[in-house]
mmCIF file of C-alpha atoms in Angstrom:
data_model
loop_
_atom_site.group_PDB
_atom_site.id
_atom_site.type_symbol
_atom_site.label_atom_id
_atom_site.label_comp_id
_atom_site.label_asym_id
_atom_site.label_seq_id
_atom_site.Cartn_x
_atom_site.Cartn_y
_atom_site.Cartn_z
ATOM 1 C CA UNK A 655 67.976 28.897 13.391
ATOM 2 C CA UNK A 656 66.303 29.093 9.904
ATOM 3 C CA UNK A 657 67.511 25.593 9.041
ATOM 4 C CA UNK A 658 65.882 24.334 12.297
ATOM 5 C CA UNK A 659 62.668 25.969 11.554
ATOM 6 C CA UNK A 660 62.595 24.406 8.082
ATOM 7 C CA UNK A 661 63.222 21.027 9.217
ATOM 8 C CA UNK A 662 60.648 21.191 12.073
ATOM 9 C CA UNK A 663 57.980 22.425 9.614
ATOM 10 C CA UNK A 664 58.831 19.343 7.351
ATOM 11 C CA UNK A 665 58.500 16.924 10.254
ATOM 12 C CA UNK A 666 55.020 18.616 11.104
ATOM 13 C CA UNK A 667 53.618 18.234 7.739
ATOM 14 C CA UNK A 668 54.818 14.512 7.863
ATOM 15 C CA UNK A 669 53.328 13.652 11.130
ATOM 16 C CA UNK A 670 49.880 15.230 9.908
ATOM 17 C CA UNK A 671 49.998 13.091 6.892
ATOM 18 C CA UNK A 672 50.340 9.895 8.874
ATOM 19 C CA UNK A 673 47.502 10.898 11.065
ATOM 20 C CA UNK A 674 45.167 11.748 8.543
ATOM 21 C CA UNK A 675 46.095 8.362 6.465
ATOM 22 C CA UNK A 676 45.619 6.401 9.812
ATOM 23 C CA UNK A 677 42.104 8.259 10.396
ATOM 24 C CA UNK A 678 40.915 7.534 6.785
ATOM 25 C CA UNK A 679 41.972 3.723 7.210
ATOM 26 C CA UNK A 680 40.459 3.215 10.451
ATOM 27 C CA UNK A 681 37.195 4.634 9.792
ATOM 28 C CA UNK A 682 34.418 2.069 9.579
ATOM 29 C CA UNK A 683 33.156 0.907 6.209
ATOM 30 C CA UNK A 684 29.526 1.805 5.458
ATOM 31 C CA UNK A 685 27.164 -1.451 6.475
ATOM 32 C CA UNK A 686 25.168 -2.913 3.761
ATOM 33 C CA UNK A 687 22.765 -4.226 6.369
ATOM 34 C CA UNK A 688 19.603 -2.077 6.809
ATOM 35 C CA UNK A 689 19.445 -0.542 10.297
ATOM 36 C CA UNK A 690 15.993 -0.157 12.261
ATOM 37 C CA UNK A 691 14.182 2.834 11.266
ATOM 38 C CA UNK A 692 14.425 5.874 13.736
ATOM 39 C CA UNK A 693 11.270 6.465 15.846
ATOM 40 C CA UNK A 694 9.074 9.190 14.049
ATOM 41 C CA UNK A 695 7.456 11.416 16.478
ATOM 42 C CA UNK A 696 5.662 13.560 13.981
ATOM 43 C CA UNK A 697 3.409 12.448 11.221
ATOM 44 C CA UNK A 698 4.334 14.085 7.957
ATOM 45 C CA UNK A 699 2.207 16.715 6.500
ATOM 46 C CA UNK A 700 0.363 16.389 3.008
ATOM 47 C CA UNK A 701 3.008 19.195 1.527
ATOM 48 C CA UNK A 702 6.014 17.900 3.117
ATOM 49 C CA UNK A 703 8.926 16.825 0.769
ATOM 50 C CA UNK A 704 9.877 13.209 0.812
ATOM 51 C CA UNK A 705 13.044 11.299 0.303
ATOM 52 C CA UNK A 706 12.294 8.258 -1.395
ATOM 53 C CA UNK A 707 12.983 5.031 0.219
ATOM 54 C CA UNK A 708 14.591 2.306 -2.001
ATOM 55 C CA UNK A 709 15.058 -1.531 -1.549
ATOM 56 C CA UNK A 710 17.953 -1.010 0.815
ATOM 57 C CA UNK A 711 15.847 0.264 3.362
ATOM 58 C CA UNK A 712 13.086 -2.318 3.495
ATOM 59 C CA UNK A 713 13.061 -4.665 6.223
ATOM 60 C CA UNK A 714 11.641 -8.319 5.961
ATOM 61 C CA UNK A 715 8.878 -8.711 8.451
ATOM 62 C CA UNK A 716 8.342 -12.305 7.718
ATOM 63 C CA UNK A 717 9.203 -14.814 4.745
ATOM 64 C CA UNK A 718 6.750 -17.393 6.017
ATOM 65 C CA UNK A 719 3.587 -17.166 3.891
ATOM 66 C CA UNK A 720 2.722 -18.752 0.478
ATOM 67 C CA UNK A 721 2.229 -16.260 -2.254
ATOM 68 C CA UNK A 722 0.707 -13.214 -0.278
ATOM 69 C CA UNK A 723 -1.956 -11.291 -1.850
ATOM 70 C CA UNK A 724 -4.690 -9.346 -0.089
ATOM 71 C CA UNK A 725 -3.600 -7.515 3.143
ATOM 72 C CA UNK A 726 -5.259 -5.549 5.826
ATOM 73 C CA UNK A 727 -4.382 -3.933 9.254
ATOM 74 C CA UNK A 728 -6.353 -4.271 12.649
ATOM 75 C CA UNK A 729 -5.159 -3.672 16.119
ATOM 76 C CA UNK A 730 -1.499 -3.661 15.277
ATOM 77 C CA UNK A 731 -1.925 -7.082 13.297
ATOM 78 C CA UNK A 732 -1.683 -7.652 9.567
ATOM 79 C CA UNK A 733 -4.114 -10.168 7.995
ATOM 80 C CA UNK A 734 -2.837 -11.603 4.691
ATOM 81 C CA UNK A 735 -4.507 -13.686 2.273
ATOM 82 C CA UNK A 736 -2.319 -16.251 0.450
ATOM 83 C CA UNK A 737 -3.227 -17.760 -2.705
ATOM 84 C CA UNK A 738 -0.357 -20.519 -2.323
ATOM 85 C CA UNK A 739 -2.292 -22.351 0.455
ATOM 86 C CA UNK A 740 -5.781 -20.629 0.281
ATOM 87 C CA UNK A 741 -4.988 -19.474 3.854
ATOM 88 C CA UNK A 742 -5.459 -16.314 5.868
ATOM 89 C CA UNK A 743 -2.721 -15.517 8.222
ATOM 90 C CA UNK A 744 -2.551 -13.214 11.231
ATOM 91 C CA UNK A 745 0.970 -11.425 11.616
ATOM 92 C CA UNK A 746 2.142 -9.137 14.190
ATOM 93 C CA UNK A 747 3.092 -5.999 12.365
ATOM 94 C CA UNK A 748 6.157 -5.324 14.726
ATOM 95 C CA UNK A 749 7.546 -8.957 15.778
ATOM 96 C CA UNK A 750 6.486 -10.866 12.395
ATOM 97 C CA UNK A 751 5.024 -13.658 14.585
ATOM 98 C CA UNK A 752 2.638 -15.323 12.107
ATOM 99 C CA UNK A 753 -0.310 -17.624 12.895
ATOM 100 C CA UNK A 754 -2.788 -19.459 10.764
ATOM 101 C CA UNK A 755 -6.250 -17.514 11.077
ATOM 102 C CA UNK A 756 -8.476 -19.555 8.950
ATOM 103 C CA UNK A 757 -8.233 -21.657 5.557
ATOM 104 C CA UNK A 758 -10.721 -21.188 2.803
ATOM 105 C CA UNK A 759 -9.981 -17.779 1.225
ATOM 106 C CA UNK A 760 -9.223 -18.854 -2.254
ATOM 107 C CA UNK A 761 -7.732 -15.607 -3.875
ATOM 108 C CA UNK A 762 -8.367 -12.342 -2.420
ATOM 109 C CA UNK A 763 -6.777 -9.206 -3.570
ATOM 110 C CA UNK A 764 -8.034 -6.928 -0.678
ATOM 111 C CA UNK A 765 -9.568 -7.011 2.536
ATOM 112 C CA UNK A 766 -11.622 -4.675 4.588
ATOM 113 C CA UNK A 767 -11.569 -5.214 8.350
ATOM 114 C CA UNK A 768 -13.831 -3.501 11.016
ATOM 115 C CA UNK A 769 -15.435 -4.054 14.692
ATOM 116 C CA UNK A 770 -18.926 -5.270 14.507
ATOM 117 C CA UNK A 771 -21.806 -4.637 16.749
ATOM 118 C CA UNK A 772 -20.558 -7.874 18.758
ATOM 119 C CA UNK A 773 -17.344 -6.128 19.542
ATOM 120 C CA UNK A 774 -15.454 -8.650 17.415
ATOM 121 C CA UNK A 775 -13.335 -8.181 14.415
ATOM 122 C CA UNK A 776 -14.901 -8.771 11.016
ATOM 123 C CA UNK A 777 -12.948 -9.371 7.894
ATOM 124 C CA UNK A 778 -14.833 -8.625 4.622
ATOM 125 C CA UNK A 779 -13.044 -10.444 1.650
ATOM 126 C CA UNK A 780 -13.930 -10.334 -1.951
ATOM 127 C CA UNK A 781 -12.826 -13.655 -3.264
ATOM 128 C CA UNK A 782 -11.700 -13.153 -6.980
ATOM 129 C CA UNK A 783 -11.650 -16.948 -7.639
ATOM 130 C CA UNK A 784 -15.017 -17.748 -6.352
ATOM 131 C CA UNK A 785 -16.754 -14.343 -7.568
ATOM 132 C CA UNK A 786 -18.312 -13.622 -4.156
ATOM 133 C CA UNK A 787 -17.884 -11.762 -0.977
ATOM 134 C CA UNK A 788 -16.992 -13.593 2.294
ATOM 135 C CA UNK A 789 -17.308 -12.536 5.846
ATOM 136 C CA UNK A 790 -14.672 -14.014 8.315
ATOM 137 C CA UNK A 791 -14.978 -13.958 12.076
ATOM 138 C CA UNK A 792 -13.343 -16.201 14.925
ATOM 139 C CA UNK A 793 -16.459 -18.257 14.721
ATOM 140 C CA UNK A 794 -15.943 -19.062 10.872
ATOM 141 C CA UNK A 795 -16.428 -17.998 7.418
ATOM 142 C CA UNK A 796 -19.724 -17.465 5.404
ATOM 143 C CA UNK A 797 -20.408 -16.068 2.038
ATOM 144 C CA UNK A 798 -22.309 -12.733 1.950
ATOM 145 C CA UNK A 799 -23.011 -12.171 -1.705
ATOM 146 C CA UNK A 800 -22.418 -13.887 -4.985
ATOM 147 C CA UNK A 801 -22.557 -13.122 -8.452
ATOM 148 C CA UNK A 802 -19.724 -10.709 -8.761
ATOM 149 C CA UNK A 803 -17.181 -10.737 -11.862
ATOM 150 C CA UNK A 804 -13.674 -10.777 -10.699
ATOM 151 C CA UNK A 805 -14.135 -8.968 -7.317
ATOM 152 C CA UNK A 806 -10.754 -7.092 -6.665
ATOM 153 C CA UNK A 807 -11.066 -3.950 -4.330
ATOM 154 C CA UNK A 808 -13.548 -3.102 -1.285
ATOM 155 C CA UNK A 809 -14.382 0.063 0.642
ATOM 156 C CA UNK A 810 -16.860 0.766 3.071
ATOM 157 C CA UNK A 811 -18.932 3.790 2.174
ATOM 158 C CA UNK A 812 -21.413 3.553 5.316
ATOM 159 C CA UNK A 813 -22.281 1.093 8.213
ATOM 160 C CA UNK A 814 -24.117 -0.837 5.863
ATOM 161 C CA UNK A 815 -22.689 -0.956 2.212
ATOM 162 C CA UNK A 816 -19.544 -1.613 0.500
ATOM 163 C CA UNK A 817 -18.369 -0.731 -3.081
ATOM 164 C CA UNK A 818 -16.310 -3.468 -4.825
ATOM 165 C CA UNK A 819 -14.399 -3.300 -7.915
ATOM 166 C CA UNK A 820 -14.895 -6.065 -10.542
ATOM 167 C CA UNK A 821 -11.764 -6.423 -12.664
ATOM 168 C CA UNK A 822 -13.367 -8.784 -15.259
ATOM 169 C CA UNK A 823 -16.543 -7.102 -15.336
ATOM 170 C CA UNK A 824 -14.855 -3.555 -15.748
ATOM 171 C CA UNK A 825 -17.584 -2.320 -13.163
ATOM 172 C CA UNK A 826 -18.356 -1.102 -9.526
ATOM 173 C CA UNK A 827 -20.980 -3.023 -7.418
ATOM 174 C CA UNK A 828 -22.481 -1.849 -4.230
ATOM 175 C CA UNK A 829 -23.127 -4.628 -1.735
ATOM 176 C CA UNK A 830 -24.559 -4.528 1.638
ATOM 177 C CA UNK A 831 -23.709 -6.446 4.573
ATOM 178 C CA UNK A 832 -26.874 -8.336 4.305
ATOM 179 C CA UNK A 833 -26.022 -9.397 0.884
ATOM 180 C CA UNK A 834 -27.915 -6.963 -1.478
ATOM 181 C CA UNK A 835 -26.027 -6.496 -4.594
ATOM 182 C CA UNK A 836 -26.521 -3.500 -7.073
ATOM 183 C CA UNK A 837 -24.329 -2.609 -10.033
ATOM 184 C CA UNK A 838 -23.641 1.213 -9.916
ATOM 185 C CA UNK A 839 -21.008 2.032 -12.338
ATOM 186 C CA UNK A 840 -19.897 0.194 -15.745
ATOM 187 C CA UNK A 841 -17.395 1.130 -18.481
ATOM 188 C CA UNK A 842 -14.107 1.024 -16.508
ATOM 189 C CA UNK A 843 -10.939 -0.630 -17.473
ATOM 190 C CA UNK A 844 -9.794 -3.712 -15.237
ATOM 191 C CA UNK A 845 -10.648 -1.668 -11.960
ATOM 192 C CA UNK A 846 -8.355 -2.735 -9.048
ATOM 193 C CA UNK A 847 -7.999 -0.572 -5.860
ATOM 194 C CA UNK A 848 -10.685 1.707 -4.424
ATOM 195 C CA UNK A 849 -10.781 4.091 -1.551
ATOM 196 C CA UNK A 850 -13.256 6.789 -0.440
ATOM 197 C CA UNK A 851 -13.690 10.089 1.313
ATOM 198 C CA UNK A 852 -16.616 11.675 2.810
ATOM 199 C CA UNK A 853 -17.184 13.246 -0.752
ATOM 200 C CA UNK A 854 -15.323 11.020 -3.233
ATOM 201 C CA UNK A 855 -14.466 7.660 -4.555
ATOM 202 C CA UNK A 856 -10.983 6.916 -6.014
ATOM 203 C CA UNK A 857 -10.649 4.097 -8.076
ATOM 204 C CA UNK A 858 -7.717 2.616 -10.029
ATOM 205 C CA UNK A 859 -7.783 1.256 -13.468
ATOM 206 C CA UNK A 860 -5.236 -1.402 -14.450
ATOM 207 C CA UNK A 861 -6.183 -1.838 -18.054
ATOM 208 C CA UNK A 862 -3.730 -0.709 -20.656
ATOM 209 C CA UNK A 863 -6.301 1.511 -22.502
ATOM 210 C CA UNK A 864 -6.939 3.797 -19.544
ATOM 211 C CA UNK A 865 -3.973 3.930 -17.112
ATOM 212 C CA UNK A 866 -5.331 6.320 -14.439
ATOM 213 C CA UNK A 867 -7.016 6.571 -11.017
ATOM 214 C CA UNK A 868 -10.374 8.240 -11.267
ATOM 215 C CA UNK A 869 -12.667 10.068 -9.029
ATOM 216 C CA UNK A 870 -16.578 9.725 -8.460
ATOM 217 C CA UNK A 871 -18.980 11.410 -6.360
ATOM 218 C CA UNK A 872 -19.667 9.236 -3.438
ATOM 219 C CA UNK A 873 -23.305 10.217 -3.164
ATOM 220 C CA UNK A 874 -23.835 9.267 -6.645
ATOM 221 C CA UNK A 875 -22.542 5.654 -6.208
ATOM 222 C CA UNK A 876 -24.024 5.284 -2.825
ATOM 223 C CA UNK A 877 -27.586 5.994 -4.231
ATOM 224 C CA UNK A 878 -27.620 4.744 -7.564
ATOM 225 C CA UNK A 879 -30.391 2.212 -8.233
ATOM 226 C CA UNK A 880 -29.038 1.305 -11.927
ATOM 227 C CA UNK A 881 -25.782 1.402 -13.274
ATOM 228 C CA UNK A 882 -24.374 4.367 -15.081
ATOM 229 C CA UNK A 883 -21.463 4.691 -17.659
ATOM 230 C CA UNK A 884 -18.337 5.838 -16.806
ATOM 231 C CA UNK A 885 -17.228 8.773 -19.090
ATOM 232 C CA UNK A 886 -14.584 7.998 -21.456
ATOM 233 C CA UNK A 887 -12.920 11.621 -21.526
ATOM 234 C CA UNK A 888 -10.627 13.081 -18.744
ATOM 235 C CA UNK A 889 -13.137 14.576 -16.747
ATOM 236 C CA UNK A 890 -12.820 11.935 -14.008
ATOM 237 C CA UNK A 891 -9.326 11.496 -13.852
ATOM 238 C CA UNK A 892 -7.468 12.148 -10.692
ATOM 239 C CA UNK A 893 -3.942 10.834 -11.834
ATOM 240 C CA UNK A 894 -3.259 9.797 -15.169
ATOM 241 C CA UNK A 895 -0.406 7.973 -16.944
ATOM 242 C CA UNK A 896 0.088 5.259 -14.234
ATOM 243 C CA UNK A 897 0.822 1.713 -15.068
ATOM 244 C CA UNK A 898 -0.242 -1.503 -13.426
ATOM 245 C CA UNK A 899 -1.932 0.492 -10.391
ATOM 246 C CA UNK A 900 -3.173 -1.845 -7.645
ATOM 247 C CA UNK A 901 -3.642 -1.054 -4.059
ATOM 248 C CA UNK A 902 -4.898 2.572 -2.956
ATOM 249 C CA UNK A 903 -4.577 3.726 0.498
ATOM 250 C CA UNK A 904 -5.587 7.217 2.282
ATOM 251 C CA UNK A 905 -3.030 7.699 5.064
ATOM 252 C CA UNK A 906 -3.173 9.907 8.031
ATOM 253 C CA UNK A 907 -0.908 12.592 6.246
ATOM 254 C CA UNK A 908 -3.823 13.409 3.999
ATOM 255 C CA UNK A 909 -2.179 11.940 1.028
ATOM 256 C CA UNK A 910 -3.374 9.172 -1.434
ATOM 257 C CA UNK A 911 -0.900 6.358 -1.695
ATOM 258 C CA UNK A 912 -0.927 3.779 -4.496
ATOM 259 C CA UNK A 913 1.386 0.871 -5.748
ATOM 260 C CA UNK A 914 2.187 0.738 -9.376
ATOM 261 C CA UNK A 915 4.902 -0.002 -11.914
ATOM 262 C CA UNK A 916 7.886 1.769 -13.447
ATOM 263 C CA UNK A 917 9.233 -0.602 -16.151
ATOM 264 C CA UNK A 918 9.048 -4.112 -14.303
ATOM 265 C CA UNK A 919 9.716 -2.609 -10.831
ATOM 266 C CA UNK A 920 7.105 -2.134 -8.169
ATOM 267 C CA UNK A 921 6.991 1.285 -6.792
ATOM 268 C CA UNK A 922 4.757 3.288 -4.212
ATOM 269 C CA UNK A 923 3.738 6.953 -5.010
ATOM 270 C CA UNK A 924 1.509 9.679 -3.408
ATOM 271 C CA UNK A 925 -0.523 12.635 -4.494
ATOM 272 C CA UNK A 926 -2.648 15.096 -2.349
ATOM 273 C CA UNK A 927 -5.979 14.276 -3.767
ATOM 274 C CA UNK A 928 -7.368 17.629 -2.898
ATOM 275 C CA UNK A 929 -4.862 19.303 -4.892
ATOM 276 C CA UNK A 930 -5.491 17.153 -8.071
ATOM 277 C CA UNK A 931 -9.168 17.833 -7.707
ATOM 278 C CA UNK A 932 -8.562 21.377 -7.716
ATOM 279 C CA UNK A 933 -6.325 21.339 -10.509
ATOM 280 C CA UNK A 934 -8.543 19.113 -12.725
ATOM 281 C CA UNK A 935 -6.316 16.297 -12.360
ATOM 282 C CA UNK A 936 -2.662 15.362 -11.699
ATOM 283 C CA UNK A 937 -0.311 13.727 -14.232
ATOM 284 C CA UNK A 938 2.383 10.902 -13.498
ATOM 285 C CA UNK A 939 5.064 13.903 -13.403
ATOM 286 C CA UNK A 940 3.061 15.243 -10.412
ATOM 287 C CA UNK A 941 3.452 11.968 -8.422
ATOM 288 C CA UNK A 942 5.824 12.131 -5.360
ATOM 289 C CA UNK A 943 7.550 8.822 -5.516
ATOM 290 C CA UNK A 944 7.627 7.052 -1.728
ATOM 291 C CA UNK A 945 9.383 3.792 -2.319
ATOM 292 C CA UNK A 946 11.366 2.250 -5.187
ATOM 293 C CA UNK A 947 11.686 -1.304 -4.818
ATOM 294 C CA UNK A 948 13.619 -4.194 -6.710
ATOM 295 C CA UNK A 949 10.543 -6.104 -6.403
ATOM 296 C CA UNK A 950 8.767 -7.748 -9.625
ATOM 297 C CA UNK A 951 5.969 -5.528 -10.500
ATOM 298 C CA UNK A 952 2.970 -5.304 -9.777
ATOM 299 C CA UNK A 953 2.979 -5.029 -5.884
ATOM 300 C CA UNK A 954 0.097 -7.119 -4.751
ATOM 301 C CA UNK A 955 -0.183 -5.579 -1.190
ATOM 302 C CA UNK A 956 0.005 -2.130 0.445
ATOM 303 C CA UNK A 957 -0.745 -0.870 3.859
ATOM 304 C CA UNK A 958 0.013 2.392 5.724
ATOM 305 C CA UNK A 959 -0.409 2.350 9.329
ATOM 306 C CA UNK A 960 -1.479 5.239 11.709
ATOM 307 C CA UNK A 961 2.353 5.663 12.613
ATOM 308 C CA UNK A 962 3.395 5.726 8.920
ATOM 309 C CA UNK A 963 4.672 2.551 8.486
ATOM 310 C CA UNK A 964 4.610 1.128 5.020
ATOM 311 C CA UNK A 965 3.966 -2.566 4.217
ATOM 312 C CA UNK A 966 4.423 -4.090 0.673
ATOM 313 C CA UNK A 967 4.936 -7.476 -1.106
ATOM 314 C CA UNK A 968 4.272 -9.133 -4.337
ATOM 315 C CA UNK A 969 2.403 -12.255 -5.170
ATOM 316 C CA UNK A 970 5.296 -14.060 -6.451
ATOM 317 C CA UNK A 971 7.536 -14.332 -3.238
ATOM 318 C CA UNK A 972 6.896 -15.139 0.304
ATOM 319 C CA UNK A 973 8.491 -12.177 1.913
ATOM 320 C CA UNK A 974 6.404 -9.256 3.393
ATOM 321 C CA UNK A 975 8.364 -5.842 3.769
ATOM 322 C CA UNK A 976 8.178 -2.704 5.800
ATOM 323 C CA UNK A 977 9.769 0.716 6.017
ATOM 324 C CA UNK A 978 9.167 3.892 8.018
ATOM 325 C CA UNK A 979 7.983 6.678 5.931
ATOM 326 C CA UNK A 980 9.546 9.982 7.609
ATOM 327 C CA UNK A 981 9.314 13.678 7.009
#
């Protein structure tokens, strides 16, 4: 009886081992192909911890444009200005369906898009190559203002006025929709992206001597009749220690998102701007990484949609990528 029990126990162990090996061998290997991002039903809060996205989680929306540069969003369509063929494309942000919108935008790093009093879409395009501000509608394109100095970023501060960064002029210019031009801030270091809240203007310095996102009072820049000099100390710094910062985006979750570089890789980070203001500025150690890419820095385009999809690309390749930011 004791011998039978021992033999039975050995057999059971042997059978269990075979089943375990079979289960391991028959389990599917992890796929290397990105799967569609799950539906997000809740927008992340400004304090939510984020699991960084990587290149493997980026999906290609389209690869059918030539050296994409400036990018904007309107009614679920992306509008992308391409330096490769001086063409502005309309791209459905979900299907990737791409169509030519207009030719003649030579080199635009950013776009501002709104609905005019005629209830039509208006694109406001700082053309870096031609040093002017263009207005684009379905009816065509016209020059609104000229005499800029390497215009790069644009943000609307009222129904009438924009602020435009001049990368070559190290300055910010206020430009009205009717074409009036006023220099309001000088002494920056190759300023690129710019956005604003009801109280503050955030502007990125791309120059190596001043790697930071700085803040300025909106009322000061909106009312200035003559240019003032940007301070050279740390009093206006929102985020310090950033390399090759380009696009800035204020997102629905209350955070400020920005594209910058880690070594030669393009990445996207975020901070809560109110927290940085209250603490006298944030450092690069306070930046929460949203996206690590294998794309060559700097990233040329950045868009955050209302449903927290992120779109990025470089100016060196035709692919436009997207991913879903989640809690």
